[in-house]
CSV table of C-alpha atoms and ligand atoms in Angstrom, one decimal:
chain,number,residue,atom,x,y,z
I,1,MET,CA,0.0,0.0,0.0
I,2,SER,CA,2.7,2.5,0.9
I,3,PRO,CA,4.3,2.9,-2.5
I,4,ILE,CA,0.9,3.6,-4.1
I,5,ARG,CA,0.2,6.2,-1.4
I,6,SER,CA,3.5,8.0,-1.9
I,7,SER,CA,3.1,8.0,-5.7
I,8,THR,CA,-0.5,9.3,-5.3
I,9,SER,CA,0.8,12.2,-3.2
I,10,ARG,CA,3.6,12.9,-5.6
I,11,PHE,CA,1.0,12.9,-8.4
I,12,SER,CA,-1.2,15.3,-6.5
I,13,ILE,CA,1.7,17.6,-5.9
I,14,LEU,CA,2.2,17.7,-9.7
I,15,LEU,CA,-1.4,18.6,-10.2
I,16,ARG,CA,-1.3,21.4,-7.6
I,17,LYS,CA,-1.3,25.0,-8.8
I,18,LYS,CA,2.2,26.4,-9.3
I,19,PRO,CA,3.3,29.9,-8.3
I,20,PHE,CA,3.5,32.4,-11.2
I,21,PRO,CA,7.0,33.5,-12.1
I,22,ILE,CA,8.0,36.5,-10.0
I,23,PRO,CA,6.4,39.6,-11.7
I,24,SER,CA,8.9,42.2,-13.1
I,25,PRO,CA,9.2,45.3,-10.9
I,26,GLY,CA,6.9,48.2,-11.5
I,27,PRO,CA,7.9,51.8,-12.0
I,28,PRO,CA,10.1,53.3,-9.3
I,29,CYS,CA,8.6,56.0,-7.0
I,30,PRO,CA,10.9,59.0,-5.9
I,31,SER,CA,12.4,58.0,-2.6
I,32,GLY,CA,11.4,61.3,-0.9
I,33,ILE,CA,7.6,60.7,-1.4
I,34,LEU,CA,5.8,58.9,1.5
I,35,ILE,CA,3.8,55.9,0.3
I,36,ASP,CA,0.6,54.5,2.0
I,37,GLU,CA,1.5,53.2,5.5
I,38,GLU,CA,4.5,55.5,5.7
I,39,ILE,CA,2.1,58.4,6.2
I,40,SER,CA,1.0,57.2,9.6
I,41,PRO,CA,2.6,59.4,12.4
I,42,PHE,CA,3.8,56.3,14.4
I,43,TYR,CA,5.1,54.4,11.3
I,44,ASN,CA,8.1,52.2,11.9
I,45,PRO,CA,9.2,50.2,8.8
I,46,ARG,CA,10.8,47.6,11.0
I,47,ASN,CA,7.4,46.6,12.4
I,48,PHE,CA,5.9,45.9,9.0
I,49,TYR,CA,6.3,42.6,7.2
I,50,PRO,CA,8.3,43.3,4.0
I,51,ALA,CA,6.0,41.4,1.6
I,52,LYS,CA,7.0,41.2,-2.0
I,53,PRO,CA,4.9,40.2,-5.1
I,54,GLY,CA,5.7,36.7,-6.1
I,55,GLU,CA,6.5,35.5,-2.5
I,56,VAL,CA,4.7,32.4,-1.4
I,57,LEU,CA,3.7,32.4,2.3
I,58,VAL,CA,3.2,29.2,4.3
I,59,ASP,CA,3.7,27.2,1.1
I,60,ARG,CA,0.1,28.2,0.1
I,61,TYR,CA,-0.5,31.9,-0.7
I,62,GLN,CA,1.3,33.7,-3.5
I,63,ILE,CA,1.3,37.4,-3.0
I,64,ILE,CA,0.4,39.4,-6.1
I,65,VAL,CA,-0.7,43.0,-5.2
I,66,LYS,CA,-1.1,45.3,-2.2
I,67,VAL,CA,-4.7,46.6,-2.0
I,68,GLY,CA,-4.8,48.4,1.3
I,69,TRP,CA,-3.0,49.4,4.4
I,70,GLY,CA,-3.7,50.7,8.0
I,71,VAL,CA,-1.6,52.0,10.8
I,72,SER,CA,-0.5,48.5,11.8
I,73,SER,CA,-1.1,46.3,8.8
I,74,THR,CA,-1.0,45.9,5.0
I,75,VAL,CA,-3.5,44.0,2.9
I,76,TRP,CA,-2.6,42.0,-0.2
I,77,PHE,CA,-4.4,40.0,-2.8
I,78,ALA,CA,-2.8,36.6,-3.1
I,79,ARG,CA,-3.4,33.4,-5.2
I,80,ASP,CA,-4.4,30.4,-3.1
I,81,LEU,CA,-2.2,27.6,-4.5
I,82,GLN,CA,-4.0,24.8,-2.6
I,83,GLY,CA,-6.4,23.9,-5.4
I,84,ARG,CA,-5.6,21.7,-8.4
I,85,ILE,CA,-4.3,23.1,-11.7
I,86,GLU,CA,-7.5,22.7,-13.5
I,87,GLU,CA,-9.6,24.4,-10.8
I,88,PRO,CA,-10.5,28.1,-11.2
I,89,GLU,CA,-8.1,30.6,-9.7
I,90,SER,CA,-8.8,31.3,-6.0
I,91,ILE,CA,-7.9,34.7,-4.8
I,92,VAL,CA,-7.7,35.7,-1.1
I,93,ALA,CA,-7.0,38.9,0.8
I,94,LEU,CA,-4.2,38.6,3.4
I,95,LYS,CA,-4.1,41.1,6.2
I,96,ILE,CA,-0.5,41.1,7.6
I,97,ALA,CA,-0.3,42.8,10.9
I,98,SER,CA,2.8,44.6,12.1
I,99,CYS,CA,4.9,42.9,14.7
I,100,ASN,CA,4.8,45.7,17.3
I,101,SER,CA,4.5,43.4,20.3
I,102,SER,CA,3.2,46.2,22.6
I,103,LEU,CA,0.1,46.5,20.4
I,104,ARG,CA,-0.1,42.7,19.7
I,105,ALA,CA,-1.7,43.8,16.4
I,106,GLY,CA,-3.9,41.2,14.9
I,107,ASP,CA,-4.3,39.0,17.9
I,108,GLY,CA,-7.4,40.8,19.4
I,109,GLU,CA,-9.0,40.9,15.9
I,110,ARG,CA,-8.4,37.1,15.5
I,111,GLU,CA,-9.9,36.3,18.9
I,112,VAL,CA,-13.1,38.4,18.3
I,113,GLU,CA,-13.6,37.1,14.8
I,114,GLU,CA,-13.2,33.5,16.0
I,115,HIS,CA,-15.9,34.2,18.5
I,116,ILE,CA,-18.2,35.8,15.9
I,117,SER,CA,-17.8,33.0,13.5
I,118,THR,CA,-18.8,30.3,15.9
I,119,VAL,CA,-21.7,31.8,18.0
I,120,ASN,CA,-24.6,31.1,15.6
I,121,PRO,CA,-23.7,30.5,12.0
I,122,SER,CA,-27.4,30.1,11.0
I,123,HIS,CA,-28.3,33.7,12.0
I,124,PRO,CA,-29.1,35.8,8.8
I,125,GLY,CA,-26.7,38.5,10.0
I,126,ARG,CA,-23.7,36.2,10.3
I,127,SER,CA,-22.8,36.6,6.6
I,128,VAL,CA,-22.7,40.4,6.9
I,129,ILE,CA,-19.8,40.2,9.3
I,130,ARG,CA,-16.4,39.6,7.6
I,131,THR,CA,-14.3,37.1,9.5
I,132,PHE,CA,-11.1,35.4,8.5
I,133,MET,CA,-11.1,32.0,6.7
I,134,ASP,CA,-7.6,31.0,7.7
I,135,SER,CA,-4.8,32.5,9.8
I,136,PHE,CA,-1.1,31.9,10.3
I,137,GLU,CA,1.9,33.6,11.8
I,138,LEU,CA,5.1,34.9,10.1
I,139,GLN,CA,8.3,35.3,12.0
I,140,SER,CA,9.6,38.9,11.7
I,141,SER,CA,12.9,39.2,9.9
I,142,GLU,CA,14.7,41.0,12.7
I,143,ASP,CA,13.5,38.8,15.6
I,144,ARG,CA,10.9,41.4,16.7
I,145,GLY,CA,8.2,38.9,17.4
I,146,HIS,CA,5.6,37.6,14.9
I,147,HIS,CA,3.2,39.0,12.3
I,148,SER,CA,-0.3,37.7,12.7
I,149,CYS,CA,-1.8,37.1,9.2
I,150,LEU,CA,-5.5,36.8,8.6
I,151,VAL,CA,-6.9,35.4,5.4
I,152,TYR,CA,-10.2,36.8,4.0
I,153,SER,CA,-12.4,36.7,0.9
I,154,PRO,CA,-11.5,39.5,-1.4
I,155,LEU,CA,-13.9,42.5,-1.3
I,156,ARG,CA,-14.2,45.3,-3.9
I,157,GLU,CA,-13.8,48.5,-1.8
I,158,PRO,CA,-15.0,50.5,1.2
I,159,LEU,CA,-18.4,52.1,1.0
I,160,SER,CA,-16.8,55.6,0.9
I,161,MET,CA,-15.2,54.7,-2.4
I,162,TYR,CA,-18.2,52.8,-3.8
I,163,GLN,CA,-20.4,55.8,-3.2
I,164,ARG,CA,-18.2,57.9,-5.4
I,165,ARG,CA,-19.1,55.8,-8.4
I,166,PHE,CA,-22.6,57.2,-8.5
I,167,GLU,CA,-23.8,60.6,-9.8
I,168,ASP,CA,-23.4,63.3,-7.2
I,169,LYS,CA,-21.7,60.6,-5.0
I,170,ARG,CA,-25.1,59.3,-4.0
I,171,MET,CA,-26.3,55.8,-4.3
I,172,PRO,CA,-29.9,55.3,-5.4
I,173,LEU,CA,-32.2,55.4,-2.4
I,174,PRO,CA,-33.7,51.9,-2.7
I,175,LEU,CA,-30.1,50.5,-2.7
I,176,ILE,CA,-29.2,52.6,0.4
I,177,LYS,CA,-32.3,51.2,2.1
I,178,THR,CA,-31.2,47.6,1.3
I,179,TYR,CA,-27.7,48.3,2.6
I,180,ILE,CA,-29.0,49.8,5.8
I,181,ARG,CA,-31.3,46.8,6.4
I,182,VAL,CA,-28.4,44.4,5.7
I,183,LEU,CA,-26.1,46.2,8.0
I,184,LEU,CA,-28.7,46.3,10.8
I,185,THR,CA,-29.2,42.5,10.4
I,186,GLY,CA,-25.4,42.2,10.8
I,187,LEU,CA,-25.4,44.4,13.9
I,188,ASP,CA,-28.3,42.4,15.3
I,189,TYR,CA,-26.2,39.3,15.1
I,190,LEU,CA,-23.1,41.1,16.5
I,191,HIS,CA,-24.9,42.7,19.4
I,192,LYS,CA,-27.5,40.1,20.4
I,193,GLU,CA,-25.9,36.8,19.6
I,194,CYS,CA,-22.2,37.7,19.9
I,195,ARG,CA,-22.5,40.5,22.6
I,196,THR,CA,-19.8,42.4,20.8
I,197,VAL,CA,-19.5,46.1,20.1
I,198,HIS,CA,-17.8,47.1,16.8
I,199,THR,CA,-16.8,50.5,18.3
I,200,ASP,CA,-15.3,51.8,15.0
I,201,LEU,CA,-18.3,52.1,12.6
I,202,LYS,CA,-17.5,54.4,9.6
I,203,LEU,CA,-17.9,54.1,5.8
I,204,ASP,CA,-14.3,52.8,5.5
I,205,ASN,CA,-15.2,49.8,7.7
I,206,ILE,CA,-18.2,48.8,5.6
I,207,MET,CA,-16.8,47.1,2.4
I,208,VAL,CA,-18.8,45.9,-0.6
I,209,SER,CA,-18.4,42.6,-2.4
I,210,PHE,CA,-17.5,42.2,-6.0
I,211,GLU,CA,-20.6,42.5,-8.2
I,212,ASP,CA,-19.2,40.0,-10.7
I,213,PRO,CA,-16.2,37.6,-10.4
I,214,ILE,CA,-14.8,38.8,-13.7
I,215,VAL,CA,-14.0,42.2,-12.1
I,216,LEU,CA,-11.6,40.5,-9.8
I,217,SER,CA,-10.1,38.2,-12.4
I,218,ASP,CA,-9.5,41.0,-14.8
I,219,PHE,CA,-7.9,43.1,-12.1
I,220,MET,CA,-5.5,40.2,-11.1
I,221,LYS,CA,-4.5,39.7,-14.7
I,222,SER,CA,-3.8,43.3,-15.2
I,223,GLN,CA,-1.5,43.3,-12.1
I,224,LEU,CA,0.9,40.9,-13.9
I,225,GLU,CA,1.1,43.3,-16.9
I,226,ASN,CA,1.2,46.6,-14.8
I,227,PRO,CA,2.9,45.9,-11.5
I,228,MET,CA,2.7,48.3,-8.6
I,229,ALA,CA,5.0,51.3,-8.3
I,230,PHE,CA,7.6,50.9,-5.5
I,231,LYS,CA,10.5,52.5,-3.8
I,232,ILE,CA,13.4,51.3,-1.6
I,233,ASN,CA,13.2,53.1,1.8
I,234,SER,CA,16.0,54.2,4.0
I,235,THR,CA,16.2,50.7,5.7
I,236,GLY,CA,16.7,49.1,2.3
I,237,ARG,CA,13.1,47.6,2.2
I,238,PRO,CA,10.8,47.9,-0.8
I,239,ILE,CA,7.6,49.8,-0.1
I,240,TYR,CA,4.8,49.1,-2.7
I,241,GLN,CA,2.1,51.6,-3.6
I,242,CYS,CA,-1.3,49.9,-3.2
I,243,LYS,CA,-3.7,49.5,-6.1
I,244,ASN,CA,-7.4,49.2,-5.4
I,245,GLU,CA,-9.1,50.7,-8.4
I,246,PHE,CA,-11.5,48.1,-9.8
I,247,GLY,CA,-13.1,50.3,-12.4
I,248,PRO,CA,-16.8,51.1,-13.1
I,249,LEU,CA,-19.6,48.9,-11.7
I,250,LYS,CA,-20.9,46.1,-13.9
I,251,SER,CA,-24.1,45.9,-11.9
I,252,LEU,CA,-25.6,46.7,-8.5
I,253,ARG,CA,-25.2,43.2,-7.2
I,254,SER,CA,-22.6,44.1,-4.5
I,255,LEU,CA,-23.6,43.7,-0.9
I,256,PRO,CA,-22.1,45.3,2.2
I,257,GLN,CA,-20.0,43.6,4.9
I,258,LEU,CA,-18.9,45.0,8.3
I,259,VAL,CA,-15.1,44.7,8.5
I,260,ASP,CA,-12.3,45.5,10.9
I,261,PHE,CA,-12.8,44.0,14.3
I,262,GLY,CA,-9.4,45.2,15.5
I,263,LEU,CA,-11.1,47.5,18.2
I,264,ALA,CA,-14.2,45.4,18.8
I,265,THR,CA,-15.1,44.7,22.4
I,266,ARG,CA,-17.0,41.8,23.9
I,267,VAL,CA,-19.5,42.7,26.6
I,268,GLU,CA,-20.2,39.4,28.3
I,269,GLU,CA,-22.5,40.5,31.1
I,270,ASP,CA,-25.2,43.2,31.4
I,271,ASP,CA,-23.1,45.1,33.9
I,272,ASP,CA,-19.8,45.0,31.8
I,273,TRP,CA,-19.1,48.5,30.4
I,274,GLY,CA,-16.5,49.9,28.1
I,275,VAL,CA,-15.1,53.1,29.5
I,276,TRP,CA,-12.2,54.1,27.3
I,277,PRO,CA,-12.6,56.5,24.3
I,278,ILE,CA,-13.8,54.9,21.1
I,279,GLN,CA,-15.3,55.7,17.7
I,280,PRO,CA,-14.4,58.1,14.9
I,281,ASP,CA,-14.9,61.7,16.0
I,282,HIS,CA,-18.1,62.5,14.0
I,283,ALA,CA,-19.7,59.2,14.9
I,284,ARG,CA,-18.9,59.3,18.6
I,285,ALA,CA,-21.8,58.7,20.9
I,286,PRO,CA,-22.5,61.1,23.8
I,287,GLU,CA,-22.0,58.4,26.5
I,288,VAL,CA,-18.4,58.0,25.2
I,289,ILE,CA,-17.7,61.8,25.4
I,290,LEU,CA,-19.2,62.1,28.8
I,291,GLY,CA,-17.4,58.9,30.2
I,292,LEU,CA,-20.7,57.3,31.2
I,293,GLY,CA,-19.6,53.8,30.0
I,294,TRP,CA,-20.8,52.2,26.8
I,295,GLN,CA,-22.2,49.0,25.5
I,296,MET,CA,-23.9,47.8,22.2
I,297,PRO,CA,-26.2,50.9,21.7
I,298,THR,CA,-23.1,53.0,21.1
I,299,ASP,CA,-22.8,51.3,17.6
I,300,ILE,CA,-26.5,52.3,16.9
I,301,TRP,CA,-25.6,56.0,17.5
I,302,SER,CA,-22.7,55.7,15.1
I,303,LEU,CA,-24.7,54.0,12.4
I,304,GLY,CA,-27.5,56.6,12.9
I,305,VAL,CA,-24.9,59.3,12.2
I,306,LEU,CA,-23.6,57.4,9.1
I,307,LEU,CA,-27.0,57.4,7.5
I,308,TRP,CA,-26.4,61.1,6.6
I,309,ASP,CA,-23.1,60.2,5.0
I,310,MET,CA,-25.0,57.6,2.9
I,311,ILE,CA,-28.1,59.5,2.1
I,312,GLU,CA,-26.9,63.1,1.9
I,313,GLY,CA,-23.3,62.5,1.1
I,314,ASN,CA,-22.2,64.7,4.0
I,315,THR,CA,-21.8,64.4,7.7
I,316,LEU,CA,-24.6,65.2,10.2
I,317,PHE,CA,-22.3,66.9,12.7
I,318,GLN,CA,-20.4,69.5,10.7
I,319,ASN,CA,-18.6,71.8,13.2
I,320,ILE,CA,-16.9,69.5,15.7
I,321,HIS,CA,-13.4,70.9,15.3
I,322,ASP,CA,-11.6,73.9,16.7
I,323,GLN,CA,-9.9,76.5,14.5
I,324,SER,CA,-6.8,74.4,14.2
I,325,GLY,CA,-8.8,71.4,13.0
I,326,ARG,CA,-8.6,69.4,16.3
I,327,TYR,CA,-11.7,67.5,17.5
I,328,ASP,CA,-13.4,69.6,20.2
I,329,ALA,CA,-16.0,67.8,22.2
I,330,LYS,CA,-17.8,71.0,23.4
I,331,TYR,CA,-18.6,71.8,19.8
I,332,HIS,CA,-19.8,68.3,19.2
I,333,LEU,CA,-22.1,68.3,22.2
I,334,SER,CA,-23.4,71.7,21.2
I,335,GLU,CA,-24.4,70.3,17.8
I,336,ILE,CA,-25.9,67.2,19.4
I,337,ILE,CA,-28.0,69.4,21.7
I,338,ALA,CA,-29.2,71.5,18.7
I,339,LEU,CA,-30.2,68.5,16.7
I,340,VAL,CA,-31.4,66.0,19.3
I,341,GLY,CA,-32.3,68.1,22.3
I,342,SER,CA,-30.8,68.3,25.8
I,343,PRO,CA,-29.8,65.2,27.7
I,344,ALA,CA,-32.3,63.3,29.8
I,345,PRO,CA,-32.1,63.9,33.6
I,346,GLU,CA,-30.8,60.3,34.2
I,347,ILE,CA,-27.9,61.1,31.8
I,348,LEU,CA,-27.0,64.2,33.7
I,349,GLN,CA,-27.1,62.3,37.0
I,350,ARG,CA,-24.9,59.6,35.7
I,351,TYR,CA,-22.5,62.2,34.3
I,352,GLN,CA,-22.1,63.7,37.8
I,353,LEU,CA,-21.6,60.3,39.2
I,354,MET,CA,-18.9,59.3,36.7
I,355,ARG,CA,-17.1,62.6,36.4
I,356,ASN,CA,-14.3,61.6,38.7
I,357,TYR,CA,-14.1,58.0,37.6
I,358,SER,CA,-10.5,57.1,36.8
I,359,TRP,CA,-9.7,54.6,34.1
I,360,PRO,CA,-7.9,51.5,35.2
I,361,GLU,CA,-4.9,52.7,33.0
I,362,PRO,CA,-4.2,56.2,31.8
I,363,ILE,CA,-4.5,56.9,28.1
I,364,ARG,CA,-2.5,59.1,25.9
I,365,VAL,CA,-4.4,61.6,23.7
I,366,GLU,CA,-3.7,61.3,20.0
I,367,ARG,CA,-2.8,65.0,19.7
I,368,GLU,CA,0.4,66.8,19.3
I,369,ASP,CA,0.7,67.4,23.0
I,370,GLY,CA,0.2,63.7,23.7
I,371,LYS,CA,-1.3,64.4,27.1
I,372,ILE,CA,-1.7,61.4,29.4
I,373,CYS,CA,-5.3,61.3,30.8
I,374,LYS,CA,-6.9,59.3,33.6
I,375,THR,CA,-10.6,60.3,33.0
I,376,ALA,CA,-12.9,61.0,30.1
I,377,GLU,CA,-13.3,64.6,31.4
I,378,GLU,CA,-9.5,65.2,31.0
I,379,TYR,CA,-9.4,63.4,27.7
I,380,PHE,CA,-12.3,65.3,26.1
I,381,CYS,CA,-11.5,68.6,27.9
I,382,GLY,CA,-14.6,68.8,30.1
I,383,PRO,CA,-16.5,69.7,32.3
I,384,PHE,CA,-19.5,70.2,30.0
I,385,PHE,CA,-22.5,70.6,32.5
I,386,ASP,CA,-22.6,72.3,35.8
I,387,ASN,CA,-24.0,70.7,39.0
I,388,ASP,CA,-27.5,71.8,38.0
I,389,GLY,CA,-27.2,70.1,34.7
I,390,ARG,CA,-26.9,73.3,32.7
I,391,PHE,CA,-24.7,73.0,29.6
I,392,LEU,CA,-21.6,75.2,30.0
I,393,TYR,CA,-21.4,76.3,26.4
I,394,GLU,CA,-25.0,77.4,25.5
I,395,ASN,CA,-23.6,80.2,23.4
I,396,LEU,CA,-22.1,77.5,21.0
I,397,ILE,CA,-25.4,75.7,20.3
I,398,PRO,CA,-26.0,76.3,16.6
I,399,ASP,CA,-29.3,77.3,15.1
I,400,ARG,CA,-29.9,73.9,13.3
I,401,LYS,CA,-32.8,71.5,13.4
I,402,LEU,CA,-32.7,67.8,12.6
I,403,GLU,CA,-35.7,68.3,10.3
I,404,ASP,CA,-33.7,70.6,8.0
I,405,THR,CA,-30.7,68.2,7.6
I,406,VAL,CA,-32.2,65.9,4.9
I,407,PRO,CA,-32.9,68.0,1.8
I,408,SER,CA,-32.8,65.0,-0.5
I,409,LEU,CA,-35.9,63.4,1.0
I,410,GLU,CA,-39.4,64.6,0.8
I,411,GLY,CA,-42.9,63.9,2.1
I,412,GLU,CA,-43.6,60.5,3.7
I,413,GLU,CA,-40.1,59.3,2.9
I,414,ARG,CA,-38.6,62.2,4.9
I,415,GLU,CA,-41.0,61.6,7.8
I,416,GLU,CA,-40.2,57.9,7.9
I,417,PHE,CA,-36.5,58.6,7.8
I,418,LEU,CA,-36.7,61.1,10.7
I,419,ASP,CA,-38.7,58.6,12.7
I,420,LEU,CA,-36.1,55.9,12.0
I,421,VAL,CA,-33.2,58.1,13.1
I,422,LYS,CA,-35.0,59.4,16.2
I,423,GLY,CA,-34.9,55.8,17.4
I,424,MET,CA,-31.1,55.8,17.0
I,425,LEU,CA,-29.9,59.3,18.0
I,426,VAL,CA,-31.2,59.1,21.5
I,427,TRP,CA,-29.2,60.5,24.5
I,428,HIS,CA,-30.0,57.6,26.8
I,429,PRO,CA,-28.4,54.4,25.3
I,430,ASN,CA,-31.1,52.2,26.9
I,431,PHE,CA,-33.8,54.0,25.0
I,432,ARG,CA,-32.2,53.6,21.6
I,433,LYS,CA,-33.9,51.0,19.4
I,434,THR,CA,-32.0,47.8,18.9
I,435,ALA,CA,-30.6,46.8,15.5
I,436,GLY,CA,-33.2,44.0,15.1
I,437,GLU,CA,-36.1,46.5,15.8
I,438,LEU,CA,-34.6,49.1,13.4
I,439,ALA,CA,-34.3,46.6,10.6
I,440,ARG,CA,-38.1,46.2,10.6
I,441,HIS,CA,-38.7,50.0,10.4
I,442,PRO,CA,-41.1,51.1,7.6
I,443,PHE,CA,-38.5,53.4,6.0
I,444,LEU,CA,-36.4,50.4,5.2
I,445,GLN,CA,-39.1,48.2,3.7
I,446,SER,CA,-39.3,48.0,-0.1
I,447,LYS,CA,-42.6,49.6,-1.3
E,501,ATP,N1,-11.0,41.6,2.2
E,501,ATP,C1,-10.5,42.7,1.6
E,501,ATP,N2,-10.6,42.8,0.3
E,501,ATP,C2,-10.1,43.9,-0.3
E,501,ATP,N3,-9.5,45.0,0.3
E,501,ATP,C3,-9.4,44.9,1.6
E,501,ATP,C4,-9.9,43.7,2.4
E,501,ATP,N4,-9.7,44.0,3.7
E,501,ATP,C5,-9.1,45.2,3.7
E,501,ATP,N5,-8.9,45.7,2.5
E,501,ATP,C6,-8.3,47.0,2.3
E,501,ATP,O1,-7.3,47.3,3.2
E,501,ATP,C7,-7.6,48.5,4.0
E,501,ATP,C8,-7.2,48.3,5.4
E,501,ATP,O2,-7.9,47.1,5.9
E,501,ATP,P1,-8.6,47.1,7.3
E,501,ATP,O3,-9.7,48.2,7.4
E,501,ATP,O4,-9.0,45.7,7.7
E,501,ATP,O5,-7.3,47.5,8.2
E,501,ATP,P2,-7.3,48.6,9.4
E,501,ATP,O6,-7.9,48.0,10.5
E,501,ATP,O7,-7.7,49.9,8.9
E,501,ATP,O8,-5.8,48.6,9.6
E,501,ATP,P3,-5.1,49.0,11.0
E,501,ATP,O9,-5.8,48.3,12.1
E,501,ATP,O10,-3.7,48.5,10.7
E,501,ATP,O11,-5.2,50.5,11.0
E,501,ATP,C9,-9.1,48.7,3.8
E,501,ATP,O12,-9.5,50.0,3.9
E,501,ATP,C10,-9.3,48.1,2.4
E,501,ATP,O13,-9.0,49.2,1.4
């Protein structure tokens, strides 16, 4: 038996897909110009894995093209060589985390995604959440720990980029409604079944799938003919310029997926609360700014804010920065009060109670001064309300009304939209509607 087995395995090795020859280098970039991840203020090239087109990782994934990057990772499309020669090409996205061991980049993301993928695979929202299909580790070249590598299905692009493909950068309303409903089904799964808060909802963390597999296969072929531009940096490593332009849409069959669980947080028990600052500035919920503690409803506030980015093509809260462009919470709260009203008395009571609560560990503010803070009040430069619950910056409250912020909707459509968002932009997190309830709202049903 054994000779037959060994010749069978040799035979199957022969039938296995072969790596393409290493593509010729693309055009050189001037060395003085910063490329992609180099722009990040805390960038250290030694922490990034020096991936190269043509390289085969773990004897299985052949790197072809860089399609994205973040502050602590790069994302590449790669060929999966596991299939047999005659099988269609299988392309995956590899997210290679940096090896900065203090951040343990990639490890938290892997843990949360493992949890999400196993809780209840039959829930309709499960497929809306992007989780990894495979994972492995790569040793860093300078003995600086490991690079965690997560393998995903390839996606077309973030919603921010997808939107720009439509006239006036606005997707058709029926399509937006479908997207919102799908995202809410995903959040219902994440919140109710997985008891996980995304904490970083923004259009860049909603990605859309390829509308047609031909778009991806044409893109991959074109990469072999037109390789990425690159430069050699001061440490002698090549840095490649990512390519992620997939051209005009062939149809509207793409669907959204929630991605990037690098900052996601599990809330196991009802009395577990996140306390540290989260969320992109304009989508930050009031309980985060005021340091009241946050749970799943904080994502509902963020998604509520993002509905303006989707429907109107601009942000709901427009003046939340000071004159030098820095996020300023007192302006943000002033806009919230103008559009949503004053906080409920319970919120003000909790604010007084939590004002002096110190975080278990101090946090450095991501500003030039890099101040170290122990409380939300220090971090967001409070106080904001006096002991009687009066807002300390009444003079900053702009003359705006929520009803005037949706010029593109009219009549019943507008009323229904306002009703939907009034269930999301609620000061008291407990009184916000849940994702499951919102998904059934009349505004989102096809008429
Ligand atoms: N599956 C995928 N298919 C195609 N492109 C992807 C995929 N995943 C990520 N990208 C691209 O890579 C970019 C960065 O990915 P992602 O959002 O997961 O990283 P990040 O969390 O922003 O990185 P970091 O945590 O290092 O800041 C995305 O904005 C997107 O352009």
